[in-house]
Amino acid sequence: MTELEFEVLRAFLKARSGLALSVDKRYLVESRLASVCTRFKVESLSRLIWEIKSGRSPAMEIATIEAMTTNETFFFRDKAPFDLFQDILIPRYLKDRAASRRLRIWCAAASTGQEPYSLAMLLKEASGRMPGWHVEIIATDISNDVLERARAGIYNQFEVQRGLPIRLLVKYFTQKGEQWQIAPEIRSMVDFRYLNLIEDFSRLGPFDIVYCRNVLIYFDAPTKAQVLRRIAQAMAPDGSLVLGASETILGITDALSLDPAYRGLYSKSPSTGPASRSALAGVR
């Protein structure tokens, strides 16, 4: 792969997915795209890049984007954001949405589903406090392959051992050979949809709670600013955004404000475009 070919690939990934592939990540390209070459019977990485540039194969383009996208995730990853959901956000919105008894949650970059399913299990545990409530969890990702895995809700032994409390494993999973499938009652709580974050997603919102963790780190500053502003616009006036531990809005956007009491929690700035509670009540 020549320097020019690498730049062609970088430009393609940036334009189509927002992924800012730095020059020091060149080593990742060959390892991740080898399987794409094999799948499409392309004799070399150079040929693959020029096929992508030609625009003749949308399937090849999608496969390349998916291969270069990181899908690292596990149940209750980093723990703190889920403690925040259980101890702060659920009680807050049980009070603030008591009249409508409606709650909408968005997990962006949901990968193979562990994050939204973790939230769903916490909501199920809290269901005794939520009689008559209508709760939606929308989970999106740019990769159709991982979305199919997420919808199936089937995980191997290693995956269920990463962060998932044994009590919840026993309660909400069924063992099938060497794999575990999450219960239908939990799977039915999550609506998985394809979404590219750099494209318009106004049709999804508005939302009370947004989890957008460990995805902004792959974008450059202008793309981060654009995505964060549109997320803010998709939030209810008193909505909450949870970012990853290494992510921040500081110096990037004024559409959101840091909650000083809780690390990684952000609220919508008053000046940001409205997503009214009345609109929220009408979303299905």
Short mmCIF file of C-alpha atoms in Angstrom, two decimals:
data_model
loop_
_atom_site.label_atom_id
_atom_site.label_comp_id
_atom_site.label_asym_id
_atom_site.label_seq_id
_atom_site.Cartn_x
_atom_site.Cartn_y
_atom_site.Cartn_z
CA MET A 1 0.00 0.00 0.00
CA THR A 2 1.52 3.27 -1.11
CA GLU A 3 1.30 6.58 0.72
CA LEU A 4 -1.23 7.81 -1.85
CA GLU A 5 -3.40 4.72 -1.39
CA PHE A 6 -3.36 5.17 2.37
CA GLU A 7 -4.48 8.79 1.94
CA VAL A 8 -7.28 7.67 -0.39
CA LEU A 9 -8.45 5.22 2.28
CA ARG A 10 -8.22 7.84 5.04
CA ALA A 11 -10.29 10.30 3.00
CA PHE A 12 -12.90 7.63 2.23
CA LEU A 13 -13.28 6.61 5.90
CA LYS A 14 -13.50 10.23 7.04
CA ALA A 15 -16.14 11.14 4.46
CA ARG A 16 -18.28 8.05 4.94
CA SER A 17 -18.04 7.31 8.66
CA GLY A 18 -16.33 10.25 10.37
CA LEU A 19 -13.44 7.96 11.36
CA ALA A 20 -10.25 10.00 11.55
CA LEU A 21 -7.55 7.42 10.87
CA SER A 22 -4.24 8.90 12.03
CA VAL A 23 -1.00 8.16 10.22
CA ASP A 24 0.28 6.08 13.14
CA LYS A 25 -2.64 3.67 12.65
CA ARG A 26 -1.45 2.57 9.23
CA TYR A 27 -0.45 -0.79 10.69
CA LEU A 28 -4.12 -1.53 11.43
CA VAL A 29 -5.16 -1.33 7.80
CA GLU A 30 -3.55 -4.51 6.52
CA SER A 31 -4.66 -6.64 9.47
CA ARG A 32 -8.27 -5.44 9.39
CA LEU A 33 -8.81 -5.34 5.64
CA ALA A 34 -7.29 -8.72 4.82
CA SER A 35 -10.63 -10.42 5.44
CA VAL A 36 -12.39 -7.93 3.14
CA CYS A 37 -9.94 -8.77 0.35
CA THR A 38 -10.62 -12.47 0.88
CA ARG A 39 -14.40 -11.99 1.00
CA PHE A 40 -14.52 -10.06 -2.28
CA LYS A 41 -11.74 -12.05 -3.96
CA VAL A 42 -9.55 -8.99 -4.38
CA GLU A 43 -5.91 -9.90 -4.93
CA SER A 44 -4.32 -7.09 -2.91
CA LEU A 45 -5.00 -4.26 -0.51
CA SER A 46 -3.99 -1.77 -3.19
CA ARG A 47 -6.61 -3.18 -5.53
CA LEU A 48 -9.24 -3.03 -2.77
CA ILE A 49 -8.54 0.66 -2.15
CA TRP A 50 -8.85 1.55 -5.81
CA GLU A 51 -12.05 -0.48 -6.14
CA ILE A 52 -13.45 1.53 -3.25
CA LYS A 53 -12.35 4.77 -4.89
CA SER A 54 -14.16 3.77 -8.09
CA GLY A 55 -17.46 3.51 -6.23
CA ARG A 56 -18.49 0.39 -8.16
CA SER A 57 -19.22 -1.80 -5.14
CA PRO A 58 -21.33 -0.35 -2.29
CA ALA A 59 -21.10 -3.73 -0.52
CA MET A 60 -17.31 -3.54 -0.57
CA GLU A 61 -17.42 0.01 0.77
CA ILE A 62 -19.69 -1.00 3.66
CA ALA A 63 -17.50 -4.02 4.47
CA THR A 64 -14.41 -1.79 4.57
CA ILE A 65 -16.05 0.70 6.93
CA GLU A 66 -17.24 -2.11 9.21
CA ALA A 67 -13.80 -3.75 9.25
CA MET A 68 -12.14 -0.48 10.29
CA THR A 69 -14.69 0.31 12.99
CA THR A 70 -13.79 -0.71 16.54
CA ASN A 71 -16.49 -2.81 18.23
CA GLU A 72 -14.93 -3.36 21.65
CA THR A 73 -17.66 -3.61 24.29
CA PHE A 74 -18.82 -5.65 27.25
CA PHE A 75 -21.62 -5.75 29.80
CA PHE A 76 -21.62 -2.89 32.35
CA ARG A 77 -18.43 -1.56 30.81
CA ASP A 78 -16.60 0.83 33.19
CA LYS A 79 -19.37 0.30 35.80
CA ALA A 80 -19.66 4.00 36.78
CA PRO A 81 -21.99 4.98 33.90
CA PHE A 82 -24.36 2.17 34.91
CA ASP A 83 -24.26 3.11 38.59
CA LEU A 84 -25.13 6.62 37.39
CA PHE A 85 -28.08 5.25 35.41
CA GLN A 86 -29.36 3.13 38.28
CA ASP A 87 -28.79 5.51 41.19
CA ILE A 88 -29.25 8.96 39.62
CA LEU A 89 -30.93 8.94 36.22
CA ILE A 90 -33.71 6.41 36.84
CA PRO A 91 -34.85 8.14 40.08
CA ARG A 92 -34.56 11.56 38.41
CA TYR A 93 -36.77 10.67 35.47
CA LEU A 94 -39.22 8.64 37.54
CA LYS A 95 -39.91 11.95 39.26
CA ASP A 96 -39.65 14.28 36.26
CA ARG A 97 -41.72 12.06 33.92
CA ALA A 98 -44.29 10.94 36.50
CA ALA A 99 -47.11 12.63 34.58
CA SER A 100 -46.40 11.10 31.15
CA ARG A 101 -44.82 7.85 32.36
CA ARG A 102 -42.73 7.81 29.20
CA LEU A 103 -38.96 7.50 28.91
CA ARG A 104 -36.84 7.41 25.76
CA ILE A 105 -33.20 6.28 25.80
CA TRP A 106 -30.69 6.22 22.96
CA CYS A 107 -27.51 4.14 22.91
CA ALA A 108 -25.34 5.38 20.06
CA ALA A 109 -22.58 3.08 18.78
CA ALA A 110 -24.24 0.11 20.49
CA SER A 111 -22.01 -2.50 18.84
CA THR A 112 -23.04 -6.08 19.72
CA GLY A 113 -25.60 -4.90 22.25
CA GLN A 114 -24.03 -5.26 25.68
CA GLU A 115 -24.52 -1.60 26.62
CA PRO A 116 -28.25 -1.29 25.78
CA TYR A 117 -28.94 -4.74 27.24
CA SER A 118 -27.16 -3.68 30.46
CA LEU A 119 -29.46 -0.64 30.67
CA ALA A 120 -32.48 -2.83 29.89
CA MET A 121 -31.62 -5.22 32.73
CA LEU A 122 -31.33 -2.30 35.15
CA LEU A 123 -34.71 -1.01 34.01
CA LYS A 124 -36.20 -4.48 34.42
CA GLU A 125 -34.80 -4.60 37.95
CA ALA A 126 -36.48 -1.25 38.62
CA SER A 127 -39.81 -2.23 37.00
CA GLY A 128 -41.53 -2.56 40.37
CA ARG A 129 -41.19 1.23 40.70
CA MET A 130 -42.46 1.83 37.14
CA PRO A 131 -45.97 0.37 36.79
CA GLY A 132 -47.67 1.59 33.62
CA TRP A 133 -44.52 3.16 32.19
CA HIS A 134 -43.65 3.07 28.49
CA VAL A 135 -39.87 2.90 28.05
CA GLU A 136 -38.06 2.83 24.71
CA ILE A 137 -34.40 1.98 24.21
CA ILE A 138 -33.14 2.77 20.71
CA ALA A 139 -29.70 1.28 20.01
CA THR A 140 -27.83 2.25 16.85
CA ASP A 141 -24.60 1.34 15.10
CA ILE A 142 -22.92 1.83 11.73
CA SER A 143 -22.26 -1.90 11.31
CA ASN A 144 -25.09 -4.15 10.18
CA ASP A 145 -23.03 -7.22 11.11
CA VAL A 146 -22.81 -6.27 14.79
CA LEU A 147 -26.46 -5.21 14.82
CA GLU A 148 -27.48 -8.69 13.68
CA ARG A 149 -25.46 -10.18 16.53
CA ALA A 150 -27.03 -7.72 18.96
CA ARG A 151 -30.57 -8.59 17.90
CA ALA A 152 -29.85 -12.29 18.43
CA GLY A 153 -28.55 -11.56 21.93
CA ILE A 154 -26.23 -14.59 21.92
CA TYR A 155 -22.86 -14.35 23.68
CA ASN A 156 -20.04 -16.75 24.40
CA GLN A 157 -18.66 -17.63 27.81
CA PHE A 158 -15.93 -15.01 27.63
CA GLU A 159 -18.41 -12.26 26.77
CA VAL A 160 -20.81 -13.03 29.63
CA GLN A 161 -17.90 -13.17 32.08
CA ARG A 162 -16.80 -9.62 31.21
CA GLY A 163 -18.62 -7.36 33.66
CA LEU A 164 -21.91 -9.24 33.91
CA PRO A 165 -22.87 -10.04 37.52
CA ILE A 166 -23.55 -13.74 38.01
CA ARG A 167 -26.95 -12.90 39.53
CA LEU A 168 -28.06 -11.24 36.28
CA LEU A 169 -26.55 -14.01 34.16
CA VAL A 170 -28.61 -16.62 35.99
CA LYS A 171 -31.74 -14.46 35.97
CA TYR A 172 -31.78 -13.17 32.39
CA PHE A 173 -29.80 -15.66 30.26
CA THR A 174 -30.35 -19.20 29.02
CA GLN A 175 -27.37 -21.41 28.29
CA LYS A 176 -27.31 -22.99 24.83
CA GLY A 177 -24.32 -25.30 24.58
CA GLU A 178 -21.26 -23.12 25.01
CA GLN A 179 -23.22 -19.91 24.46
CA TRP A 180 -25.72 -17.83 26.40
CA GLN A 181 -28.81 -16.08 25.03
CA ILE A 182 -30.38 -13.14 26.76
CA ALA A 183 -34.04 -13.53 27.67
CA PRO A 184 -36.72 -12.49 25.15
CA GLU A 185 -38.17 -10.09 27.72
CA ILE A 186 -34.88 -8.15 27.70
CA ARG A 187 -34.32 -8.40 23.94
CA SER A 188 -37.79 -6.99 23.31
CA MET A 189 -36.91 -3.87 25.28
CA VAL A 190 -34.26 -2.77 22.76
CA ASP A 191 -34.88 -1.58 19.20
CA PHE A 192 -31.67 -1.97 17.18
CA ARG A 193 -31.31 0.27 14.12
CA TYR A 194 -28.62 1.13 11.58
CA LEU A 195 -27.31 4.68 11.93
CA ASN A 196 -24.26 6.59 10.77
CA LEU A 197 -23.60 9.34 13.32
CA ILE A 198 -22.25 11.78 10.74
CA GLU A 199 -25.57 11.65 8.89
CA ASP A 200 -28.88 13.20 9.93
CA PHE A 201 -30.50 11.44 12.88
CA SER A 202 -33.19 13.98 13.78
CA ARG A 203 -35.85 11.37 12.89
CA LEU A 204 -34.83 9.33 15.95
CA GLY A 205 -35.35 11.91 18.63
CA PRO A 206 -36.08 13.45 20.97
CA PHE A 207 -34.61 11.56 23.92
CA ASP A 208 -34.49 11.86 27.69
CA ILE A 209 -31.20 9.98 28.09
CA VAL A 210 -28.42 9.47 25.55
CA TYR A 211 -25.45 7.15 25.98
CA CYS A 212 -22.75 7.96 23.42
CA ARG A 213 -19.64 6.35 24.87
CA ASN A 214 -16.24 5.62 23.37
CA VAL A 215 -17.09 6.66 19.83
CA LEU A 216 -16.22 10.37 19.71
CA ILE A 217 -12.57 9.47 20.32
CA TYR A 218 -12.40 8.25 16.71
CA PHE A 219 -13.56 11.59 15.26
CA ASP A 220 -11.59 14.77 14.65
CA ALA A 221 -12.58 17.96 16.48
CA PRO A 222 -14.92 19.42 13.81
CA THR A 223 -16.78 16.12 13.48
CA LYS A 224 -17.07 15.79 17.27
CA ALA A 225 -18.52 19.30 17.46
CA GLN A 226 -21.04 18.57 14.72
CA VAL A 227 -22.18 15.27 16.24
CA LEU A 228 -22.43 16.68 19.77
CA ARG A 229 -24.51 19.64 18.62
CA ARG A 230 -26.95 17.37 16.82
CA ILE A 231 -27.14 15.04 19.83
CA ALA A 232 -27.97 18.06 21.99
CA GLN A 233 -30.71 19.06 19.55
CA ALA A 234 -32.15 15.53 19.85
CA MET A 235 -32.35 15.77 23.64
CA ALA A 236 -35.32 16.88 25.69
CA PRO A 237 -34.79 20.27 27.43
CA ASP A 238 -33.89 18.45 30.64
CA GLY A 239 -32.24 15.52 28.89
CA SER A 240 -29.00 13.85 29.96
CA LEU A 241 -25.98 12.75 27.93
CA VAL A 242 -23.42 10.22 29.16
CA LEU A 243 -20.02 10.16 27.45
CA GLY A 244 -17.05 7.83 27.88
CA ALA A 245 -14.46 8.39 30.58
CA SER A 246 -11.87 9.72 28.11
CA GLU A 247 -14.31 11.96 26.23
CA THR A 248 -15.19 15.60 26.91
CA ILE A 249 -17.09 18.54 25.46
CA LEU A 250 -14.57 21.10 26.73
CA GLY A 251 -13.26 23.25 23.92
CA ILE A 252 -15.46 21.43 21.41
CA THR A 253 -19.05 22.63 21.81
CA ASP A 254 -21.18 24.97 23.90
CA ALA A 255 -24.37 23.05 23.07
CA LEU A 256 -23.92 20.98 26.23
CA SER A 257 -22.94 21.67 29.81
CA LEU A 258 -20.99 19.50 32.23
CA ASP A 259 -22.85 18.33 35.32
CA PRO A 260 -20.39 19.25 38.11
CA ALA A 261 -21.73 16.58 40.42
CA TYR A 262 -21.24 13.55 38.16
CA ARG A 263 -18.30 12.71 35.94
CA GLY A 264 -19.22 12.02 32.33
CA LEU A 265 -22.75 13.45 32.64
CA TYR A 266 -23.85 16.39 30.50
CA SER A 267 -27.02 18.41 30.09
CA LYS A 268 -28.37 20.47 27.23
CA SER A 269 -27.41 24.14 27.16
CA PRO A 270 -30.42 26.52 27.14
CA SER A 271 -29.32 28.10 23.85
CA THR A 272 -29.44 24.81 21.94
CA GLY A 273 -32.32 24.16 19.54
CA PRO A 274 -35.45 22.84 21.25
CA ALA A 275 -36.65 19.26 21.47
CA SER A 276 -39.85 19.83 23.36
CA ARG A 277 -41.49 17.58 25.91
CA SER A 278 -44.68 17.76 23.82
CA ALA A 279 -42.78 16.32 20.86
CA LEU A 280 -41.28 13.73 23.15
CA ALA A 281 -44.72 12.59 24.28
CA GLY A 282 -45.77 11.95 20.68
CA VAL A 283 -42.82 9.82 19.59
CA ARG A 284 -43.47 6.10 19.18
#
